Amino acid sequence: MPDANWLRQQATLSLDRLWPRIEMHFAEQRAALPAEWDAFEVRVRREWPRLFGLLYELYAGNYDFFYQIEQLLIDTAQSWFDRPAWLKTLDDRREADPEWFQSQQMVGGVCYVDLFAGKLSGVRERLPYFKELGLTYLHLMPLFAAPENESDGGYAVSSYRDINPALGTFAELRELAEEFQTHGISLVVDFVFNHTSDEHGWARKAQAGDPEFENYYFMFPDRTMPNAYERTLREIFPTVRRGSFTWREDMQRWVWTTFNNFQWDLNYANPAVFRAMAGEMLFIANAGVEILRLDAVAFIWKRIGTSCENQPEAHTVIQAYNALARIAAPAMLFKSEAIVHPDDVMRYISPQECQISYNPLLMALIWEALATREVKLLAHSMITRFKLPPGCAWVNYLRSHDDIGWTFDDADAHHVGIDAFGHRRFLNNFYIGRFEGSFARGVPFQENPDTGDARVSGTLASLAGLEQALQRGDERLIDLAVRRILMVHSLILSIGGIPLLYLGDEVATLNDYSFANDPAKASDSRWVHRPAASAERYAHRTDLSTREGWVFAELSRLIQLRKQQPAIWDGAMEVIDSGNPHVFSFVRNHGGQRLLLVANFSEHPQQMDANQLRVYGPGYRFTDLVSEQEFNADEPLPLAPYQFVWLTANG
Ligand code: GLC
Ligand code: GLC
């Protein structure tokens, strides 16, 4: 590790040397747009010491290090010149109000363009719906050019500069981003940077034997290196293919493919890869993307003898991208997709790396508590693991397009008397309906025959019991399932951070088993919870006599309620002891408002002790904002099955 002072000196020296060359390169553009250039220079000078340090750490050993950073600066400046004026205005706005995403106004939604609305034009037509629901954040699942048959739902990208022609054009994406922004909806798009598809131009050139592009990936002529790596690798998609490498007959090479055979891992030890992907990132940013979802962050750096997940250099790469974004697309935030051990999830989150992150622990433990009807693991884990550094926020979700994995910490489980190994078995059995009495209808995903590991697929409504209850035609069970659905949403809407709805869940969409008939989808059970939006369901959303109408009405009311509570700003949250093993409770306190939130995780009536209410409550007499009922703290708080209350002080 070089000395920090020495490194700072090198940073200054290198910029002194590079800057005149960059100025010369852009002489014409500078003359035409002097103010643009000044703004760029200010940001370069601000970020440079950090950026240089990070790049030095990664690439100083390469013979062409200085050439690479010069090119990187040129590309970055060019992308700044290309950045549309409305985004530069937004850059200034976001820099002046860096906490904007901590607001209780924030509500996210995610959907596939094709499945939700056919094409990008269809997504634009749904703008009134997104506003009706109250969204301020819309994640469009990968919409880039991708192989026609299997593309892992678009997560195999063939060009980052082309939209999948079936969905629309880049121009349409730009227009959509700008229009949605004027309506207060930020566009979220993926940066799938761990791998490209095997049809990407770089992969094609590698297939044609171009050594420059072979070095973009990991290629081996025989099994020596793959075997050496595999001794310590985890298999991600073991039912697709064993191991992490794919044999390419055409190239006579083993190619590193962490996910599917057609997803080729990029080699970030090669500075050309870093630079090429930086260019793609800034290109995507300039379409008007405000939140960039960094896909599969854990996997981007490989080191022999390790799991090749969460390596220190993965953080260095992301931080260097963060610095570039601060220079040339400062309105854009990074969102981390690290579905790994909670300690590792945390390491990606900081203002210098990813400002926001999925919260897979909360997600998994909400399902865990629903299965066990006990909140001890949820409460303990949230006490110790919810707090984030200032300037960062969780994205709290219940379901995504992916499976559910039980990523809690074994020692946390042990601490509350739970055997982690057995518990994961139980949870898998519970959610795939192999456990007697379970309400859930899930489907196993990637059961590993060697380790017994598995994950769970299924829509929120099916996992929460609605599918089974409807099949039985049992009104009481239907009622319980709907209450579960609403209660878990109430948690992500109030606990702190950005709530993210998987669109379809707001109208209680059930599993769709028809994926099994589609050869391109049959081997991936995640498609069970990715059905096309049902026009009929959405039409029913205003009809309160239907289940979907009921769920939609209640959820919309909760979203509006969230937006009106100053206490729900940011992520400061205190879990409290409810005194009841089935009851999860926490306090939010901000802007002169104190809220006590309480949720019953069981299908039986419960209560919260009056003493606890007096200690933590927002006063002595309070109102539940959800039911509009009043309570006094001299009696225990009664809770119906799966009831949740948002208590506020009465004057
Ligand atoms: C991410 C995506 C997942 C995909 C994987 C590979 O985890 O969420 O759907 O399979 O990356 O890109
Ligand atoms: C693994 C990966 C995660 C990915 C998921 C897809 O859990 O860690 O990144 O989303 O697989 O199933």
XYZ file of C-alpha atoms in Angstrom, residues 208-645:
438
model
C -13.290 -14.597 -33.656
C -9.979 -15.032 -31.841
C -9.094 -11.376 -31.217
C -6.723 -11.541 -28.224
C -7.566 -7.983 -27.143
C -11.149 -9.065 -26.535
C -10.327 -12.509 -25.185
C -8.727 -10.505 -22.403
C -12.067 -8.852 -21.666
C -13.229 -12.194 -20.282
C -11.798 -15.173 -18.439
C -10.784 -17.865 -20.913
C -8.827 -21.030 -20.288
C -7.623 -23.658 -22.759
C -8.022 -26.558 -20.311
C -9.448 -27.434 -16.901
C -6.350 -26.513 -14.848
C -7.460 -23.030 -13.822
C -11.209 -23.713 -13.720
C -10.541 -26.635 -11.386
C -8.310 -24.502 -9.208
C -10.928 -21.750 -8.958
C -13.837 -24.111 -8.441
C -12.323 -25.544 -5.293
C -13.577 -22.429 -3.488
C -16.515 -21.198 -5.619
C -20.205 -21.358 -4.749
C -22.521 -22.524 -7.524
C -25.131 -19.882 -8.319
C -27.320 -21.702 -10.822
C -26.485 -25.384 -10.100
C -29.542 -26.782 -11.880
C -28.544 -24.995 -15.090
C -25.018 -26.261 -15.153
C -22.592 -27.527 -12.548
C -19.615 -25.332 -11.740
C -18.909 -21.796 -12.935
C -17.330 -22.383 -16.353
C -18.714 -23.177 -19.783
C -16.883 -25.069 -22.524
C -17.025 -23.321 -25.894
C -16.454 -25.876 -28.582
C -16.040 -23.133 -31.226
C -13.226 -21.466 -29.293
C -11.790 -24.530 -27.563
C -11.931 -22.525 -24.350
C -13.492 -22.674 -20.895
C -15.226 -19.356 -20.268
C -16.090 -18.025 -16.813
C -19.889 -17.923 -16.526
C -21.032 -17.365 -12.938
C -24.693 -17.348 -13.948
C -25.957 -18.868 -17.211
C -23.742 -20.272 -19.979
C -24.535 -17.272 -22.159
C -23.507 -14.714 -19.493
C -19.756 -14.189 -19.726
C -18.046 -12.647 -16.718
C -15.966 -9.549 -17.476
C -12.387 -9.312 -16.299
C -11.981 -6.091 -14.311
C -8.315 -6.774 -13.712
C -7.989 -5.537 -17.287
C -8.054 -1.699 -17.248
C -9.518 -1.689 -20.750
C -12.606 -3.414 -19.350
C -12.932 -0.869 -16.576
C -12.705 1.948 -19.080
C -15.033 0.404 -21.633
C -17.696 -0.185 -19.003
C -17.230 3.324 -17.592
C -18.168 4.587 -21.040
C -21.273 2.391 -21.124
C -22.240 3.546 -17.641
C -22.056 7.228 -18.528
C -23.916 6.596 -21.754
C -26.759 4.999 -19.782
C -26.640 7.862 -17.272
C -27.140 10.377 -20.045
C -30.404 8.722 -21.035
C -31.782 10.244 -17.834
C -31.233 7.434 -15.364
C -31.321 8.764 -11.825
C -30.716 5.538 -9.982
C -28.393 2.978 -11.469
C -28.979 -0.519 -10.133
C -25.573 -2.177 -9.948
C -26.303 -5.801 -10.746
C -24.522 -8.689 -9.052
C -21.902 -6.440 -7.413
C -20.550 -9.265 -5.287
C -19.059 -11.126 -8.226
C -17.055 -8.558 -10.146
C -13.557 -9.392 -8.910
C -11.974 -12.841 -8.891
C -9.117 -14.075 -6.764
C -7.918 -17.640 -6.749
C -8.404 -19.449 -3.460
C -11.415 -17.327 -2.470
C -15.150 -17.515 -3.106
C -14.559 -14.747 -5.697
C -17.414 -12.881 -4.052
C -17.151 -9.573 -2.194
C -13.422 -9.144 -2.892
C -11.912 -5.829 -1.731
C -11.257 -4.817 -5.355
C -14.976 -5.110 -6.132
C -15.448 -2.169 -3.789
C -12.556 -0.293 -5.353
C -14.053 -0.673 -8.830
C -17.480 0.536 -7.684
C -15.977 3.470 -5.801
C -14.053 4.494 -8.892
C -17.299 4.393 -10.891
C -18.929 6.421 -8.147
C -16.221 9.087 -8.505
C -16.754 9.157 -12.286
C -20.493 9.558 -11.786
C -19.884 12.430 -9.358
C -17.885 14.116 -12.119
C -20.009 13.531 -15.191
C -23.492 12.485 -13.998
C -23.765 13.793 -10.452
C -27.549 13.441 -10.244
C -27.193 9.686 -10.518
C -27.163 7.442 -7.440
C -25.938 3.868 -7.238
C -28.098 1.121 -5.849
C -26.333 -2.037 -4.769
C -27.706 -5.457 -5.593
C -25.753 -7.586 -3.163
C -27.803 -10.573 -2.124
C -25.167 -11.976 0.181
C -24.367 -12.270 3.888
C -25.625 -9.162 5.754
C -22.085 -8.126 6.770
C -21.106 -8.110 3.103
C -24.272 -6.308 1.995
C -23.326 -3.479 4.355
C -19.836 -3.063 2.860
C -21.223 -1.811 -0.452
C -23.184 0.998 1.196
C -21.599 4.410 1.646
C -21.877 7.805 -0.043
C -18.610 6.978 -1.845
C -19.846 3.616 -3.122
C -23.559 2.792 -3.334
C -25.783 5.349 -1.653
C -28.723 2.967 -1.624
C -29.064 -0.794 -1.447
C -31.621 -3.546 -1.522
C -32.352 -4.757 1.991
C -32.390 -8.529 1.469
C -32.163 -9.202 5.206
C -35.387 -7.386 6.046
C -37.053 -9.054 3.087
C -36.017 -12.559 4.108
C -36.791 -12.053 7.784
C -40.281 -10.703 7.150
C -41.011 -14.026 5.423
C -39.214 -15.872 8.202
C -41.394 -14.209 10.843
C -44.558 -14.923 8.839
C -43.642 -18.600 8.745
C -42.721 -18.914 12.429
C -45.193 -16.300 13.743
C -42.308 -15.148 15.917
C -40.396 -11.914 15.540
C -37.277 -12.597 17.594
C -34.849 -13.072 14.712
C -36.338 -10.132 12.804
C -36.188 -7.861 15.850
C -32.668 -8.875 16.870
C -31.313 -8.511 13.334
C -32.928 -5.125 12.771
C -31.605 -3.814 16.082
C -28.061 -4.690 15.110
C -28.092 -4.324 11.311
C -30.553 -1.688 10.147
C -28.561 1.460 10.776
C -26.761 2.885 7.734
C -24.107 5.581 7.376
C -25.463 9.123 6.895
C -26.355 9.890 3.292
C -27.449 6.315 2.549
C -30.784 4.532 2.426
C -32.264 1.070 2.223
C -34.567 -0.004 -0.525
C -37.073 -2.141 1.359
C -38.890 -4.750 -0.652
C -40.963 -7.873 -0.139
C -40.615 -9.532 -3.524
C -38.438 -8.886 -6.533
C -38.046 -10.638 -9.851
C -35.583 -12.968 -8.110
C -35.908 -15.849 -5.696
C -35.873 -15.563 -1.901
C -32.687 -16.807 -0.226
C -32.340 -17.099 3.553
C -29.375 -14.760 3.938
C -29.541 -14.080 7.678
C -26.478 -14.409 9.896
C -26.010 -17.773 11.625
C -24.726 -16.174 14.821
C -27.771 -13.874 14.958
C -29.949 -16.955 14.723
C -27.940 -18.729 17.402
C -28.279 -15.672 19.631
C -32.069 -16.048 19.649
C -31.954 -19.840 20.041
C -32.360 -20.812 16.397
C -30.235 -23.411 14.601
C -29.496 -21.713 11.283
C -29.043 -24.839 9.185
C -32.242 -26.509 10.316
C -34.110 -23.236 10.137
C -33.233 -22.673 6.474
C -34.447 -26.207 5.736
C -37.682 -25.456 7.542
C -38.171 -22.159 5.712
C -37.616 -23.746 2.325
C -40.039 -26.539 3.158
C -42.560 -24.068 4.507
C -42.526 -21.867 1.430
C -42.518 -24.614 -1.134
C -45.477 -26.204 0.580
C -43.640 -29.296 1.858
C -44.459 -28.369 5.416
C -47.774 -29.616 6.758
C -50.117 -26.717 7.487
C -48.171 -24.116 5.512
C -50.238 -21.380 3.876
C -47.598 -20.734 1.200
C -47.511 -21.804 -2.446
C -43.919 -21.347 -3.518
C -41.744 -23.250 -5.955
C -38.149 -24.387 -5.315
C -35.393 -22.563 -7.192
C -31.919 -24.003 -7.810
C -32.045 -26.906 -5.399
C -28.459 -28.044 -5.102
C -28.328 -31.829 -4.921
C -24.933 -31.766 -3.160
C -25.551 -29.192 -0.462
C -29.331 -29.428 -0.092
C -29.455 -25.651 -0.561
C -32.457 -24.163 -2.260
C -34.173 -20.827 -2.720
C -37.828 -19.988 -3.185
C -39.832 -18.577 -6.086
C -43.428 -17.355 -5.953
C -45.454 -14.153 -6.010
C -46.069 -12.267 -2.827
C -49.777 -13.138 -2.804
C -49.144 -16.851 -3.382
C -46.415 -16.999 -0.743
C -48.665 -15.120 1.682
C -51.413 -17.716 1.366
C -53.902 -16.206 -1.062
C -53.516 -18.840 -3.764
C -54.169 -21.726 -1.423
C -57.032 -19.935 0.336
C -58.762 -19.166 -2.962
C -58.375 -22.748 -4.096
C -59.984 -23.945 -0.898
C -62.664 -21.322 -1.250
C -62.262 -20.584 2.443
C -63.280 -17.007 3.257
C -61.502 -17.014 6.600
C -58.208 -18.056 5.002
C -58.675 -15.532 2.219
C -59.159 -12.843 4.802
C -55.999 -13.881 6.664
C -53.957 -13.906 3.452
C -55.061 -10.406 2.523
C -54.255 -9.194 6.029
C -50.765 -10.704 5.710
C -50.252 -8.947 2.391
C -51.241 -5.583 3.848
C -49.309 -6.003 7.086
C -46.008 -6.744 5.371
C -46.501 -3.779 3.052
C -47.168 -1.564 6.037
C -43.710 -2.523 7.328
C -41.773 -1.587 4.202
C -43.784 1.632 3.949
C -42.867 2.776 7.431
C -39.605 1.223 8.617
C -37.205 3.688 6.990
C -35.864 3.889 3.442
C -37.441 3.636 0.014
C -40.274 1.094 -0.217
C -40.180 -0.797 -3.503
C -43.267 -2.530 -4.867
C -42.974 -5.325 -7.376
C -45.740 -4.192 -9.690
C -48.507 -6.751 -9.783
C -48.305 -7.223 -6.025
C -50.525 -4.182 -5.498
C -53.345 -6.138 -7.157
C -52.482 -9.449 -5.452
C -51.113 -11.251 -8.503
C -50.850 -15.031 -8.067
C -48.275 -17.510 -9.387
C -48.421 -18.235 -13.090
C -47.310 -21.783 -13.826
C -47.441 -21.448 -17.602
C -43.713 -20.660 -17.804
C -43.167 -24.423 -17.705
C -44.524 -24.651 -21.264
C -42.011 -22.156 -22.633
C -38.692 -23.861 -23.391
C -36.818 -20.557 -22.898
C -38.205 -20.263 -19.358
C -39.002 -23.765 -18.164
C -35.695 -24.362 -16.388
C -35.918 -21.131 -14.356
C -38.710 -21.183 -11.776
C -38.371 -17.442 -11.131
C -40.734 -17.030 -14.090
C -43.541 -18.313 -11.874
C -43.596 -14.890 -10.228
C -43.064 -12.852 -13.384
C -46.434 -13.086 -15.140
C -47.648 -10.549 -17.676
C -49.784 -7.838 -16.095
C -53.418 -8.867 -16.185
C -55.640 -6.149 -17.627
C -58.575 -7.699 -15.801
C -56.869 -7.523 -12.408
C -55.904 -3.927 -12.940
C -59.434 -3.094 -14.081
C -60.740 -4.569 -10.815
C -58.560 -2.358 -8.687
C -61.386 0.124 -8.151
C -63.958 -2.584 -7.440
C -63.952 -3.157 -3.697
C -65.920 -6.369 -4.001
C -62.856 -8.062 -5.533
C -59.696 -9.194 -3.666
C -57.495 -7.122 -5.921
C -59.712 -4.095 -5.342
C -59.460 -4.584 -1.612
C -55.691 -4.958 -1.617
C -55.241 -2.041 -4.002
C -57.484 0.315 -2.042
C -55.853 -0.453 1.296
C -52.346 -0.283 -0.123
C -53.005 3.027 -1.858
C -54.331 4.407 1.411
C -51.170 3.263 3.228
C -48.959 4.857 0.591
C -50.755 8.172 1.022
C -50.530 7.815 4.788
C -46.777 7.284 4.561
C -46.348 10.438 2.527
C -48.086 12.534 5.161
C -45.885 11.468 8.109
C -42.806 13.599 8.800
C -41.588 10.848 11.166
C -41.059 8.510 8.207
C -38.273 10.662 6.763
C -34.922 8.836 6.363
C -33.888 5.602 8.054
C -33.550 6.450 11.737
C -35.570 3.700 13.400
C -35.568 2.089 16.819
C -36.829 -1.449 17.296
C -38.445 -1.869 20.696
C -39.376 -4.841 22.822
C -43.100 -5.322 22.401
C -43.157 -7.816 25.272
C -44.972 -10.253 22.970
C -43.053 -12.796 20.839
C -45.519 -12.390 17.955
C -45.487 -8.624 17.835
C -42.894 -6.512 16.018
C -42.670 -2.894 17.016
C -40.535 0.132 16.293
C -40.433 3.865 16.756
C -39.904 6.572 14.139
C -39.087 10.060 15.230
C -38.464 13.020 12.982
C -39.655 16.528 12.200
C -41.456 16.900 15.519
C -43.483 13.733 15.035
C -43.117 10.468 16.908
C -44.765 7.327 15.570
C -44.997 3.945 17.237
C -45.580 1.158 14.754
C -46.794 -2.236 15.865
C -47.477 -5.371 13.808
C -48.984 -8.702 14.805
C -47.299 -11.568 12.931
C -49.791 -14.208 14.022
C -53.279 -15.256 12.961
C -54.448 -14.968 16.563
C -55.395 -11.848 18.470
C -52.439 -10.484 20.424
C -51.772 -7.534 22.627
C -48.985 -5.198 23.520
C -48.395 -4.496 27.158
C -49.545 -1.116 28.501
C -46.189 -0.601 30.240
C -44.300 -0.865 26.953
C -46.751 1.553 25.404
C -46.140 4.055 28.166
C -42.361 3.688 27.918
C -42.071 3.962 24.142
C -45.402 5.333 23.009
C -45.822 8.724 21.513
C -47.707 9.868 24.643
C -50.470 8.590 26.823
C -53.425 8.902 24.515
C -52.945 8.050 20.888
C -54.653 7.438 17.611
C -53.948 4.654 15.163
C -53.624 6.428 11.835
C -54.549 3.236 9.979
C -57.874 2.436 11.656
C -58.447 5.952 13.022
C -59.192 4.422 16.418
C -58.109 5.974 19.707
C -56.291 4.229 22.550
C -55.203 4.993 26.081
C -51.976 3.607 27.443
C -53.600 2.405 30.645
C -54.773 -0.756 28.915
C -52.931 -3.242 26.704
C -53.148 -2.487 23.013
C -55.367 -5.120 21.377
C -54.249 -6.413 17.975
C -56.452 -8.455 15.660
C -54.819 -11.231 13.548
C -52.081 -9.625 11.407
C -53.200 -6.178 12.468
C -50.726 -3.305 12.258
C -51.107 0.109 13.796
